[in-house]
Amino acid sequence: MAQRSSPRAPSQVPVLVLCFLASAATGVELSVNDHTADFTLIGFPGLSASLSCLAQNSSQAEELLWYREDSQVDLQDGNKVNVSNICISPVSESDNGVTFTCKLVRDESVQVSVVLDIRFPPTLGDDETVQVEEGKDVTLTCNSKSNPQGQTAWYKSSSILTLQEDRYEVYQTSEVYQLSIKKAEKSDNGTYTCEVKSSSETWGDSRKDFHLIVEDKKSVFPTEAIIAAGVVVGITVLFGILARKDKIFKV
């Protein structure tokens, strides 16, 4: 008796094809700047950063993609197959922490990412002279943004500033370092220094001086009272003239 063919055989063909394609794609390996795994690339503002992606272990031409974060990089036609190069020129502080990823077009799960680690010191700017009226609040602000992040401190007349008094407050984020003085007094006169100590050997510590001048409290004039008095005097003079108008006209 002839055996009946299994009705399940045709349904197995697509499965075998998919398995074959997945196996073919898995055999391809990508490398970026000779790194086959994700890595970090150190750079400095004003210089260039070059990234080269290479498809390896493939028996066919492989098309490649580059992404900057979630946005696809526009590549020329001759810069897509088997080898793809991009250049960030020049890099800047805003590129710090940005991720570039090279992917295989036919299987985007095959990829290598590189994170830019852009090193830069804080830019504190020139020294400043700050004037404040006695009894008013004043805030001194310097930029503490740097990579790597430095340690910050405030000094007054070259001595580290103690913040035990309630009138002193320090506020700090990854980008700014502030010293606030409430109800400034004459004793607050002096030079305040913002210092950012770098943990990098590439550059030294950064400092900025604030020359604080506490001015005498300005006298407060009773403006409304002066205006009211002026109005009264004006009306009095006007009535006086009207009362004596007959005599004035006779003369």
JSON list of C-alpha atoms in Angstrom, two decimals:
[
{"chain": "A", "resi": 1, "resn": "MET", "atom": "CA", "xyz": [0.00, 0.00, 0.00]},
{"chain": "A", "resi": 2, "resn": "ALA", "atom": "CA", "xyz": [1.37, 3.41, -0.95]},
{"chain": "A", "resi": 3, "resn": "GLN", "atom": "CA", "xyz": [2.12, 5.68, 1.96]},
{"chain": "A", "resi": 4, "resn": "ARG", "atom": "CA", "xyz": [0.38, 9.00, 2.13]},
{"chain": "A", "resi": 5, "resn": "SER", "atom": "CA", "xyz": [2.58, 12.05, 2.14]},
{"chain": "A", "resi": 6, "resn": "SER", "atom": "CA", "xyz": [2.53, 14.09, 5.31]},
{"chain": "A", "resi": 7, "resn": "PRO", "atom": "CA", "xyz": [0.30, 17.20, 5.00]},
{"chain": "A", "resi": 8, "resn": "ARG", "atom": "CA", "xyz": [2.67, 19.15, 7.29]},
{"chain": "A", "resi": 9, "resn": "ALA", "atom": "CA", "xyz": [5.70, 19.09, 4.96]},
{"chain": "A", "resi": 10, "resn": "PRO", "atom": "CA", "xyz": [4.87, 22.28, 2.96]},
{"chain": "A", "resi": 11, "resn": "SER", "atom": "CA", "xyz": [4.43, 24.31, 6.14]},
{"chain": "A", "resi": 12, "resn": "GLN", "atom": "CA", "xyz": [7.99, 23.45, 7.22]},
{"chain": "A", "resi": 13, "resn": "VAL", "atom": "CA", "xyz": [9.64, 25.08, 4.21]},
{"chain": "A", "resi": 14, "resn": "PRO", "atom": "CA", "xyz": [9.19, 28.75, 5.28]},
{"chain": "A", "resi": 15, "resn": "VAL", "atom": "CA", "xyz": [10.50, 27.87, 8.73]},
{"chain": "A", "resi": 16, "resn": "LEU", "atom": "CA", "xyz": [13.67, 26.38, 7.25]},
{"chain": "A", "resi": 17, "resn": "VAL", "atom": "CA", "xyz": [14.19, 29.43, 5.05]},
{"chain": "A", "resi": 18, "resn": "LEU", "atom": "CA", "xyz": [13.84, 31.79, 8.01]},
{"chain": "A", "resi": 19, "resn": "CYS", "atom": "CA", "xyz": [16.28, 29.74, 10.04]},
{"chain": "A", "resi": 20, "resn": "PHE", "atom": "CA", "xyz": [18.78, 29.81, 7.19]},
{"chain": "A", "resi": 21, "resn": "LEU", "atom": "CA", "xyz": [18.52, 33.61, 6.82]},
{"chain": "A", "resi": 22, "resn": "ALA", "atom": "CA", "xyz": [18.91, 34.15, 10.55]},
{"chain": "A", "resi": 23, "resn": "SER", "atom": "CA", "xyz": [21.96, 31.93, 10.60]},
{"chain": "A", "resi": 24, "resn": "ALA", "atom": "CA", "xyz": [23.51, 33.77, 7.64]},
{"chain": "A", "resi": 25, "resn": "ALA", "atom": "CA", "xyz": [22.99, 37.16, 9.27]},
{"chain": "A", "resi": 26, "resn": "THR", "atom": "CA", "xyz": [24.32, 35.98, 12.63]},
{"chain": "A", "resi": 27, "resn": "GLY", "atom": "CA", "xyz": [27.62, 34.98, 11.05]},
{"chain": "A", "resi": 28, "resn": "VAL", "atom": "CA", "xyz": [28.41, 38.62, 10.15]},
{"chain": "A", "resi": 29, "resn": "GLU", "atom": "CA", "xyz": [30.38, 40.62, 12.68]},
{"chain": "A", "resi": 30, "resn": "LEU", "atom": "CA", "xyz": [30.78, 44.40, 12.77]},
{"chain": "A", "resi": 31, "resn": "SER", "atom": "CA", "xyz": [33.69, 46.32, 14.18]},
{"chain": "A", "resi": 32, "resn": "VAL", "atom": "CA", "xyz": [34.12, 50.06, 14.74]},
{"chain": "A", "resi": 33, "resn": "ASN", "atom": "CA", "xyz": [37.70, 51.29, 15.00]},
{"chain": "A", "resi": 34, "resn": "ASP", "atom": "CA", "xyz": [38.71, 47.65, 15.59]},
{"chain": "A", "resi": 35, "resn": "HIS", "atom": "CA", "xyz": [36.21, 47.25, 18.47]},
{"chain": "A", "resi": 36, "resn": "THR", "atom": "CA", "xyz": [33.66, 44.45, 18.06]},
{"chain": "A", "resi": 37, "resn": "ALA", "atom": "CA", "xyz": [31.79, 45.51, 21.23]},
{"chain": "A", "resi": 38, "resn": "ASP", "atom": "CA", "xyz": [30.39, 48.84, 22.38]},
{"chain": "A", "resi": 39, "resn": "PHE", "atom": "CA", "xyz": [33.07, 51.26, 23.60]},
{"chain": "A", "resi": 40, "resn": "THR", "atom": "CA", "xyz": [33.81, 54.86, 24.58]},
{"chain": "A", "resi": 41, "resn": "LEU", "atom": "CA", "xyz": [35.93, 57.23, 22.48]},
{"chain": "A", "resi": 42, "resn": "ILE", "atom": "CA", "xyz": [37.73, 60.13, 24.20]},
{"chain": "A", "resi": 43, "resn": "GLY", "atom": "CA", "xyz": [37.98, 63.42, 22.29]},
{"chain": "A", "resi": 44, "resn": "PHE", "atom": "CA", "xyz": [38.65, 67.12, 22.79]},
{"chain": "A", "resi": 45, "resn": "PRO", "atom": "CA", "xyz": [36.77, 70.21, 21.51]},
{"chain": "A", "resi": 46, "resn": "GLY", "atom": "CA", "xyz": [38.13, 71.59, 18.25]},
{"chain": "A", "resi": 47, "resn": "LEU", "atom": "CA", "xyz": [39.55, 68.26, 17.09]},
{"chain": "A", "resi": 48, "resn": "SER", "atom": "CA", "xyz": [38.04, 65.61, 14.82]},
{"chain": "A", "resi": 49, "resn": "ALA", "atom": "CA", "xyz": [36.68, 62.18, 15.70]},
{"chain": "A", "resi": 50, "resn": "SER", "atom": "CA", "xyz": [36.75, 59.49, 12.98]},
{"chain": "A", "resi": 51, "resn": "LEU", "atom": "CA", "xyz": [34.69, 56.31, 13.11]},
{"chain": "A", "resi": 52, "resn": "SER", "atom": "CA", "xyz": [35.19, 53.39, 10.71]},
{"chain": "A", "resi": 53, "resn": "CYS", "atom": "CA", "xyz": [32.72, 50.50, 10.57]},
{"chain": "A", "resi": 54, "resn": "LEU", "atom": "CA", "xyz": [33.72, 47.21, 8.95]},
{"chain": "A", "resi": 55, "resn": "ALA", "atom": "CA", "xyz": [31.59, 44.15, 8.11]},
{"chain": "A", "resi": 56, "resn": "GLN", "atom": "CA", "xyz": [33.49, 40.89, 8.66]},
{"chain": "A", "resi": 57, "resn": "ASN", "atom": "CA", "xyz": [32.88, 37.17, 8.07]},
{"chain": "A", "resi": 58, "resn": "SER", "atom": "CA", "xyz": [30.41, 37.70, 5.25]},
{"chain": "A", "resi": 59, "resn": "SER", "atom": "CA", "xyz": [30.29, 35.95, 1.86]},
{"chain": "A", "resi": 60, "resn": "GLN", "atom": "CA", "xyz": [28.29, 38.78, 0.27]},
{"chain": "A", "resi": 61, "resn": "ALA", "atom": "CA", "xyz": [28.29, 42.57, 0.07]},
{"chain": "A", "resi": 62, "resn": "GLU", "atom": "CA", "xyz": [26.85, 44.02, 3.28]},
{"chain": "A", "resi": 63, "resn": "GLU", "atom": "CA", "xyz": [25.13, 47.39, 3.42]},
{"chain": "A", "resi": 64, "resn": "LEU", "atom": "CA", "xyz": [25.73, 49.42, 6.57]},
{"chain": "A", "resi": 65, "resn": "LEU", "atom": "CA", "xyz": [23.86, 52.17, 8.41]},
{"chain": "A", "resi": 66, "resn": "TRP", "atom": "CA", "xyz": [25.04, 54.84, 10.86]},
{"chain": "A", "resi": 67, "resn": "TYR", "atom": "CA", "xyz": [22.87, 56.44, 13.55]},
{"chain": "A", "resi": 68, "resn": "ARG", "atom": "CA", "xyz": [23.53, 59.47, 15.72]},
{"chain": "A", "resi": 69, "resn": "GLU", "atom": "CA", "xyz": [21.34, 58.69, 18.72]},
{"chain": "A", "resi": 70, "resn": "ASP", "atom": "CA", "xyz": [17.97, 57.87, 17.05]},
{"chain": "A", "resi": 71, "resn": "SER", "atom": "CA", "xyz": [18.61, 59.81, 13.82]},
{"chain": "A", "resi": 72, "resn": "GLN", "atom": "CA", "xyz": [20.02, 58.08, 10.74]},
{"chain": "A", "resi": 73, "resn": "VAL", "atom": "CA", "xyz": [23.18, 59.62, 9.31]},
{"chain": "A", "resi": 74, "resn": "ASP", "atom": "CA", "xyz": [23.04, 60.50, 5.59]},
{"chain": "A", "resi": 75, "resn": "LEU", "atom": "CA", "xyz": [25.77, 58.50, 3.83]},
{"chain": "A", "resi": 76, "resn": "GLN", "atom": "CA", "xyz": [27.04, 58.77, 0.27]},
{"chain": "A", "resi": 77, "resn": "ASP", "atom": "CA", "xyz": [26.50, 55.76, -2.01]},
{"chain": "A", "resi": 78, "resn": "GLY", "atom": "CA", "xyz": [30.16, 54.78, -2.01]},
{"chain": "A", "resi": 79, "resn": "ASN", "atom": "CA", "xyz": [30.28, 54.79, 1.78]},
{"chain": "A", "resi": 80, "resn": "LYS", "atom": "CA", "xyz": [27.72, 52.13, 2.62]},
{"chain": "A", "resi": 81, "resn": "VAL", "atom": "CA", "xyz": [28.97, 48.70, 1.50]},
{"chain": "A", "resi": 82, "resn": "ASN", "atom": "CA", "xyz": [31.23, 46.55, 3.71]},
{"chain": "A", "resi": 83, "resn": "VAL", "atom": "CA", "xyz": [33.10, 49.60, 5.03]},
{"chain": "A", "resi": 84, "resn": "SER", "atom": "CA", "xyz": [31.56, 52.91, 6.14]},
{"chain": "A", "resi": 85, "resn": "ASN", "atom": "CA", "xyz": [33.39, 55.92, 7.58]},
{"chain": "A", "resi": 86, "resn": "ILE", "atom": "CA", "xyz": [32.06, 59.04, 9.30]},
{"chain": "A", "resi": 87, "resn": "CYS", "atom": "CA", "xyz": [33.92, 62.01, 10.72]},
{"chain": "A", "resi": 88, "resn": "ILE", "atom": "CA", "xyz": [32.70, 64.45, 13.38]},
{"chain": "A", "resi": 89, "resn": "SER", "atom": "CA", "xyz": [34.67, 67.62, 12.74]},
{"chain": "A", "resi": 90, "resn": "PRO", "atom": "CA", "xyz": [35.17, 69.47, 14.89]},
{"chain": "A", "resi": 91, "resn": "VAL", "atom": "CA", "xyz": [33.71, 67.91, 18.01]},
{"chain": "A", "resi": 92, "resn": "SER", "atom": "CA", "xyz": [32.33, 70.24, 20.67]},
{"chain": "A", "resi": 93, "resn": "GLU", "atom": "CA", "xyz": [31.13, 70.13, 24.25]},
{"chain": "A", "resi": 94, "resn": "SER", "atom": "CA", "xyz": [27.61, 69.42, 22.99]},
{"chain": "A", "resi": 95, "resn": "ASP", "atom": "CA", "xyz": [28.86, 66.11, 21.51]},
{"chain": "A", "resi": 96, "resn": "ASN", "atom": "CA", "xyz": [29.76, 64.79, 24.96]},
{"chain": "A", "resi": 97, "resn": "GLY", "atom": "CA", "xyz": [27.72, 61.68, 25.75]},
{"chain": "A", "resi": 98, "resn": "VAL", "atom": "CA", "xyz": [26.35, 61.32, 22.19]},
{"chain": "A", "resi": 99, "resn": "THR", "atom": "CA", "xyz": [26.09, 57.75, 20.89]},
{"chain": "A", "resi": 100, "resn": "PHE", "atom": "CA", "xyz": [26.94, 56.74, 17.31]},
{"chain": "A", "resi": 101, "resn": "THR", "atom": "CA", "xyz": [25.85, 53.26, 16.17]},
{"chain": "A", "resi": 102, "resn": "CYS", "atom": "CA", "xyz": [26.80, 51.24, 13.09]},
{"chain": "A", "resi": 103, "resn": "LYS", "atom": "CA", "xyz": [24.19, 48.65, 12.04]},
{"chain": "A", "resi": 104, "resn": "LEU", "atom": "CA", "xyz": [23.83, 45.92, 9.44]},
{"chain": "A", "resi": 105, "resn": "VAL", "atom": "CA", "xyz": [20.97, 46.77, 7.06]},
{"chain": "A", "resi": 106, "resn": "ARG", "atom": "CA", "xyz": [19.60, 43.22, 6.69]},
{"chain": "A", "resi": 107, "resn": "ASP", "atom": "CA", "xyz": [19.75, 42.60, 10.43]},
{"chain": "A", "resi": 108, "resn": "GLU", "atom": "CA", "xyz": [19.89, 45.74, 12.56]},
{"chain": "A", "resi": 109, "resn": "SER", "atom": "CA", "xyz": [20.39, 43.66, 15.68]},
{"chain": "A", "resi": 110, "resn": "VAL", "atom": "CA", "xyz": [24.00, 43.29, 14.46]},
{"chain": "A", "resi": 111, "resn": "GLN", "atom": "CA", "xyz": [25.49, 46.57, 15.62]},
{"chain": "A", "resi": 112, "resn": "VAL", "atom": "CA", "xyz": [28.31, 48.31, 17.48]},
{"chain": "A", "resi": 113, "resn": "SER", "atom": "CA", "xyz": [27.88, 51.59, 19.39]},
{"chain": "A", "resi": 114, "resn": "VAL", "atom": "CA", "xyz": [30.43, 54.18, 20.45]},
{"chain": "A", "resi": 115, "resn": "VAL", "atom": "CA", "xyz": [29.83, 56.90, 23.04]},
{"chain": "A", "resi": 116, "resn": "LEU", "atom": "CA", "xyz": [31.78, 60.16, 22.69]},
{"chain": "A", "resi": 117, "resn": "ASP", "atom": "CA", "xyz": [33.56, 61.24, 25.87]},
{"chain": "A", "resi": 118, "resn": "ILE", "atom": "CA", "xyz": [34.54, 64.85, 25.13]},
{"chain": "A", "resi": 119, "resn": "ARG", "atom": "CA", "xyz": [36.93, 66.25, 27.74]},
{"chain": "A", "resi": 120, "resn": "PHE", "atom": "CA", "xyz": [36.83, 70.00, 28.49]},
{"chain": "A", "resi": 121, "resn": "PRO", "atom": "CA", "xyz": [37.60, 72.36, 31.39]},
{"chain": "A", "resi": 122, "resn": "PRO", "atom": "CA", "xyz": [35.12, 74.87, 32.86]},
{"chain": "A", "resi": 123, "resn": "THR", "atom": "CA", "xyz": [35.00, 78.30, 31.24]},
{"chain": "A", "resi": 124, "resn": "LEU", "atom": "CA", "xyz": [34.73, 80.69, 34.18]},
{"chain": "A", "resi": 125, "resn": "GLY", "atom": "CA", "xyz": [35.27, 83.95, 32.28]},
{"chain": "A", "resi": 126, "resn": "ASP", "atom": "CA", "xyz": [36.86, 87.19, 33.47]},
{"chain": "A", "resi": 127, "resn": "ASP", "atom": "CA", "xyz": [36.84, 88.53, 37.02]},
{"chain": "A", "resi": 128, "resn": "GLU", "atom": "CA", "xyz": [33.82, 90.65, 37.99]},
{"chain": "A", "resi": 129, "resn": "THR", "atom": "CA", "xyz": [33.08, 93.60, 40.24]},
{"chain": "A", "resi": 130, "resn": "VAL", "atom": "CA", "xyz": [29.68, 93.29, 41.90]},
{"chain": "A", "resi": 131, "resn": "GLN", "atom": "CA", "xyz": [27.95, 96.12, 43.75]},
{"chain": "A", "resi": 132, "resn": "VAL", "atom": "CA", "xyz": [25.07, 95.63, 46.15]},
{"chain": "A", "resi": 133, "resn": "GLU", "atom": "CA", "xyz": [23.19, 97.96, 48.46]},
{"chain": "A", "resi": 134, "resn": "GLU", "atom": "CA", "xyz": [23.51, 97.23, 52.16]},
{"chain": "A", "resi": 135, "resn": "GLY", "atom": "CA", "xyz": [20.62, 95.05, 53.31]},
{"chain": "A", "resi": 136, "resn": "LYS", "atom": "CA", "xyz": [19.93, 93.62, 49.82]},
{"chain": "A", "resi": 137, "resn": "ASP", "atom": "CA", "xyz": [20.56, 90.04, 48.66]},
{"chain": "A", "resi": 138, "resn": "VAL", "atom": "CA", "xyz": [23.32, 89.25, 46.15]},
{"chain": "A", "resi": 139, "resn": "THR", "atom": "CA", "xyz": [24.23, 86.10, 44.19]},
{"chain": "A", "resi": 140, "resn": "LEU", "atom": "CA", "xyz": [27.63, 85.28, 42.67]},
{"chain": "A", "resi": 141, "resn": "THR", "atom": "CA", "xyz": [27.50, 82.75, 39.81]},
{"chain": "A", "resi": 142, "resn": "CYS", "atom": "CA", "xyz": [30.24, 80.89, 37.96]},
{"chain": "A", "resi": 143, "resn": "ASN", "atom": "CA", "xyz": [30.09, 78.16, 35.33]},
{"chain": "A", "resi": 144, "resn": "SER", "atom": "CA", "xyz": [31.20, 74.80, 36.70]},
{"chain": "A", "resi": 145, "resn": "LYS", "atom": "CA", "xyz": [30.38, 72.67, 33.64]},
{"chain": "A", "resi": 146, "resn": "SER", "atom": "CA", "xyz": [33.34, 70.47, 32.75]},
{"chain": "A", "resi": 147, "resn": "ASN", "atom": "CA", "xyz": [34.24, 66.90, 31.83]},
{"chain": "A", "resi": 148, "resn": "PRO", "atom": "CA", "xyz": [35.30, 65.25, 33.98]},
{"chain": "A", "resi": 149, "resn": "GLN", "atom": "CA", "xyz": [33.31, 67.14, 36.61]},
{"chain": "A", "resi": 150, "resn": "GLY", "atom": "CA", "xyz": [35.61, 69.08, 38.94]},
{"chain": "A", "resi": 151, "resn": "GLN", "atom": "CA", "xyz": [35.36, 69.75, 42.67]},
{"chain": "A", "resi": 152, "resn": "THR", "atom": "CA", "xyz": [34.17, 73.26, 43.55]},
{"chain": "A", "resi": 153, "resn": "ALA", "atom": "CA", "xyz": [34.82, 75.57, 46.49]},
{"chain": "A", "resi": 154, "resn": "TRP", "atom": "CA", "xyz": [34.29, 79.23, 47.49]},
{"chain": "A", "resi": 155, "resn": "TYR", "atom": "CA", "xyz": [37.00, 81.37, 49.07]},
{"chain": "A", "resi": 156, "resn": "LYS", "atom": "CA", "xyz": [36.91, 84.82, 50.65]},
{"chain": "A", "resi": 157, "resn": "SER", "atom": "CA", "xyz": [40.19, 86.75, 50.70]},
{"chain": "A", "resi": 158, "resn": "SER", "atom": "CA", "xyz": [42.10, 83.52, 49.89]},
{"chain": "A", "resi": 159, "resn": "SER", "atom": "CA", "xyz": [40.57, 81.65, 52.87]},
{"chain": "A", "resi": 160, "resn": "ILE", "atom": "CA", "xyz": [38.02, 78.90, 52.32]},
{"chain": "A", "resi": 161, "resn": "LEU", "atom": "CA", "xyz": [34.56, 80.24, 53.04]},
{"chain": "A", "resi": 162, "resn": "THR", "atom": "CA", "xyz": [32.69, 78.63, 55.91]},
{"chain": "A", "resi": 163, "resn": "LEU", "atom": "CA", "xyz": [28.95, 78.43, 55.37]},
{"chain": "A", "resi": 164, "resn": "GLN", "atom": "CA", "xyz": [27.90, 78.25, 58.99]},
{"chain": "A", "resi": 165, "resn": "GLU", "atom": "CA", "xyz": [26.01, 81.53, 58.85]},
{"chain": "A", "resi": 166, "resn": "ASP", "atom": "CA", "xyz": [22.40, 81.35, 57.69]},
{"chain": "A", "resi": 167, "resn": "ARG", "atom": "CA", "xyz": [23.04, 84.31, 55.40]},
{"chain": "A", "resi": 168, "resn": "TYR", "atom": "CA", "xyz": [25.26, 82.20, 53.12]},
{"chain": "A", "resi": 169, "resn": "GLU", "atom": "CA", "xyz": [23.76, 79.66, 50.73]},
{"chain": "A", "resi": 170, "resn": "VAL", "atom": "CA", "xyz": [25.44, 77.54, 48.03]},
{"chain": "A", "resi": 171, "resn": "TYR", "atom": "CA", "xyz": [23.56, 76.19, 45.03]},
{"chain": "A", "resi": 172, "resn": "GLN", "atom": "CA", "xyz": [25.18, 73.81, 42.54]},
{"chain": "A", "resi": 173, "resn": "THR", "atom": "CA", "xyz": [24.15, 71.87, 39.44]},
{"chain": "A", "resi": 174, "resn": "SER", "atom": "CA", "xyz": [26.28, 70.15, 36.80]},
{"chain": "A", "resi": 175, "resn": "GLU", "atom": "CA", "xyz": [26.64, 73.52, 35.04]},
{"chain": "A", "resi": 176, "resn": "VAL", "atom": "CA", "xyz": [26.56, 76.36, 37.60]},
{"chain": "A", "resi": 177, "resn": "TYR", "atom": "CA", "xyz": [28.00, 77.07, 41.04]},
{"chain": "A", "resi": 178, "resn": "GLN", "atom": "CA", "xyz": [26.39, 79.91, 43.01]},
{"chain": "A", "resi": 179, "resn": "LEU", "atom": "CA", "xyz": [27.00, 81.69, 46.29]},
{"chain": "A", "resi": 180, "resn": "SER", "atom": "CA", "xyz": [24.09, 83.73, 47.68]},
{"chain": "A", "resi": 181, "resn": "ILE", "atom": "CA", "xyz": [24.49, 86.27, 50.48]},
{"chain": "A", "resi": 182, "resn": "LYS", "atom": "CA", "xyz": [21.30, 87.42, 52.20]},
{"chain": "A", "resi": 183, "resn": "LYS", "atom": "CA", "xyz": [21.01, 90.99, 53.48]},
{"chain": "A", "resi": 184, "resn": "ALA", "atom": "CA", "xyz": [24.55, 92.04, 52.62]},
{"chain": "A", "resi": 185, "resn": "GLU", "atom": "CA", "xyz": [26.52, 93.81, 55.35]},
{"chain": "A", "resi": 186, "resn": "LYS", "atom": "CA", "xyz": [29.58, 96.02, 55.25]},
{"chain": "A", "resi": 187, "resn": "SER", "atom": "CA", "xyz": [31.60, 93.11, 56.61]},
{"chain": "A", "resi": 188, "resn": "ASP", "atom": "CA", "xyz": [30.80, 91.21, 53.41]},
{"chain": "A", "resi": 189, "resn": "ASN", "atom": "CA", "xyz": [33.06, 93.53, 51.40]},
{"chain": "A", "resi": 190, "resn": "GLY", "atom": "CA", "xyz": [35.95, 91.66, 49.83]},
{"chain": "A", "resi": 191, "resn": "THR", "atom": "CA", "xyz": [37.10, 89.30, 47.09]},
{"chain": "A", "resi": 192, "resn": "TYR", "atom": "CA", "xyz": [35.25, 86.02, 46.65]},
{"chain": "A", "resi": 193, "resn": "THR", "atom": "CA", "xyz": [36.88, 83.29, 44.56]},
{"chain": "A", "resi": 194, "resn": "CYS", "atom": "CA", "xyz": [35.11, 80.46, 42.76]},
{"chain": "A", "resi": 195, "resn": "GLU", "atom": "CA", "xyz": [37.52, 77.56, 42.30]},
{"chain": "A", "resi": 196, "resn": "VAL", "atom": "CA", "xyz": [36.98, 74.41, 40.23]},
{"chain": "A", "resi": 197, "resn": "LYS", "atom": "CA", "xyz": [39.59, 71.74, 40.87]},
{"chain": "A", "resi": 198, "resn": "SER", "atom": "CA", "xyz": [40.01, 69.50, 37.85]},
{"chain": "A", "resi": 199, "resn": "SER", "atom": "CA", "xyz": [40.46, 65.76, 38.21]},
{"chain": "A", "resi": 200, "resn": "SER", "atom": "CA", "xyz": [42.14, 65.66, 34.80]},
{"chain": "A", "resi": 201, "resn": "GLU", "atom": "CA", "xyz": [45.88, 66.00, 34.26]},
{"chain": "A", "resi": 202, "resn": "THR", "atom": "CA", "xyz": [45.26, 67.74, 30.93]},
{"chain": "A", "resi": 203, "resn": "TRP", "atom": "CA", "xyz": [44.55, 71.12, 32.51]},
{"chain": "A", "resi": 204, "resn": "GLY", "atom": "CA", "xyz": [44.97, 72.75, 35.91]},
{"chain": "A", "resi": 205, "resn": "ASP", "atom": "CA", "xyz": [42.50, 74.27, 38.35]},
{"chain": "A", "resi": 206, "resn": "SER", "atom": "CA", "xyz": [40.27, 77.17, 37.26]},
{"chain": "A", "resi": 207, "resn": "ARG", "atom": "CA", "xyz": [39.46, 80.28, 39.33]},
{"chain": "A", "resi": 208, "resn": "LYS", "atom": "CA", "xyz": [37.34, 83.39, 39.05]},
{"chain": "A", "resi": 209, "resn": "ASP", "atom": "CA", "xyz": [37.32, 86.39, 41.42]},
{"chain": "A", "resi": 210, "resn": "PHE", "atom": "CA", "xyz": [34.27, 88.45, 42.37]},
{"chain": "A", "resi": 211, "resn": "HIS", "atom": "CA", "xyz": [35.09, 91.81, 43.97]},
{"chain": "A", "resi": 212, "resn": "LEU", "atom": "CA", "xyz": [32.04, 92.52, 46.13]},
{"chain": "A", "resi": 213, "resn": "ILE", "atom": "CA", "xyz": [31.34, 96.13, 47.14]},
{"chain": "A", "resi": 214, "resn": "VAL", "atom": "CA", "xyz": [28.57, 96.71, 49.67]},
{"chain": "A", "resi": 215, "resn": "GLU", "atom": "CA", "xyz": [27.32, 100.29, 49.22]},
{"chain": "A", "resi": 216, "resn": "ASP", "atom": "CA", "xyz": [25.63, 102.49, 51.80]},
{"chain": "A", "resi": 217, "resn": "LYS", "atom": "CA", "xyz": [21.90, 102.08, 52.09]},
{"chain": "A", "resi": 218, "resn": "LYS", "atom": "CA", "xyz": [20.16, 104.69, 49.98]},
{"chain": "A", "resi": 219, "resn": "SER", "atom": "CA", "xyz": [17.92, 107.22, 51.70]},
{"chain": "A", "resi": 220, "resn": "VAL", "atom": "CA", "xyz": [14.25, 106.62, 51.09]},
{"chain": "A", "resi": 221, "resn": "PHE", "atom": "CA", "xyz": [12.40, 109.81, 50.21]},
{"chain": "A", "resi": 222, "resn": "PRO", "atom": "CA", "xyz": [8.64, 110.02, 50.94]},
{"chain": "A", "resi": 223, "resn": "THR", "atom": "CA", "xyz": [7.80, 110.59, 47.29]},
{"chain": "A", "resi": 224, "resn": "GLU", "atom": "CA", "xyz": [4.04, 110.50, 47.74]},
{"chain": "A", "resi": 225, "resn": "ALA", "atom": "CA", "xyz": [4.17, 112.95, 50.64]},
{"chain": "A", "resi": 226, "resn": "ILE", "atom": "CA", "xyz": [6.34, 115.36, 48.63]},
{"chain": "A", "resi": 227, "resn": "ILE", "atom": "CA", "xyz": [3.94, 115.21, 45.68]},
{"chain": "A", "resi": 228, "resn": "ALA", "atom": "CA", "xyz": [0.92, 115.78, 47.96]},
{"chain": "A", "resi": 229, "resn": "ALA", "atom": "CA", "xyz": [2.65, 118.75, 49.62]},
{"chain": "A", "resi": 230, "resn": "GLY", "atom": "CA", "xyz": [3.47, 120.22, 46.22]},
{"chain": "A", "resi": 231, "resn": "VAL", "atom": "CA", "xyz": [-0.14, 119.95, 45.15]},
{"chain": "A", "resi": 232, "resn": "VAL", "atom": "CA", "xyz": [-1.32, 121.66, 48.35]},
{"chain": "A", "resi": 233, "resn": "VAL", "atom": "CA", "xyz": [1.18, 124.49, 47.91]},
{"chain": "A", "resi": 234, "resn": "GLY", "atom": "CA", "xyz": [0.18, 124.93, 44.27]},
{"chain": "A", "resi": 235, "resn": "ILE", "atom": "CA", "xyz": [-3.52, 125.11, 45.12]},
{"chain": "A", "resi": 236, "resn": "THR", "atom": "CA", "xyz": [-2.84, 127.56, 47.96]},
{"chain": "A", "resi": 237, "resn": "VAL", "atom": "CA", "xyz": [-0.87, 129.85, 45.67]},
{"chain": "A", "resi": 238, "resn": "LEU", "atom": "CA", "xyz": [-3.60, 129.65, 43.01]},
{"chain": "A", "resi": 239, "resn": "PHE", "atom": "CA", "xyz": [-6.34, 130.57, 45.49]},
{"chain": "A", "resi": 240, "resn": "GLY", "atom": "CA", "xyz": [-4.17, 133.40, 46.78]},
{"chain": "A", "resi": 241, "resn": "ILE", "atom": "CA", "xyz": [-3.81, 134.81, 43.28]},
{"chain": "A", "resi": 242, "resn": "LEU", "atom": "CA", "xyz": [-7.53, 134.51, 42.59]},
{"chain": "A", "resi": 243, "resn": "ALA", "atom": "CA", "xyz": [-8.38, 136.23, 45.87]},
{"chain": "A", "resi": 244, "resn": "ARG", "atom": "CA", "xyz": [-6.19, 139.20, 45.01]},
{"chain": "A", "resi": 245, "resn": "LYS", "atom": "CA", "xyz": [-6.96, 139.37, 41.31]},
{"chain": "A", "resi": 246, "resn": "ASP", "atom": "CA", "xyz": [-8.89, 142.65, 41.61]},
{"chain": "A", "resi": 247, "resn": "LYS", "atom": "CA", "xyz": [-5.94, 144.39, 43.23]},
{"chain": "A", "resi": 248, "resn": "ILE", "atom": "CA", "xyz": [-3.55, 142.87, 40.73]},
{"chain": "A", "resi": 249, "resn": "PHE", "atom": "CA", "xyz": [-5.64, 144.08, 37.75]},
{"chain": "A", "resi": 250, "resn": "LYS", "atom": "CA", "xyz": [-5.98, 147.61, 39.23]},
{"chain": "A", "resi": 251, "resn": "VAL", "atom": "CA", "xyz": [-2.24, 147.94, 39.46]}
]
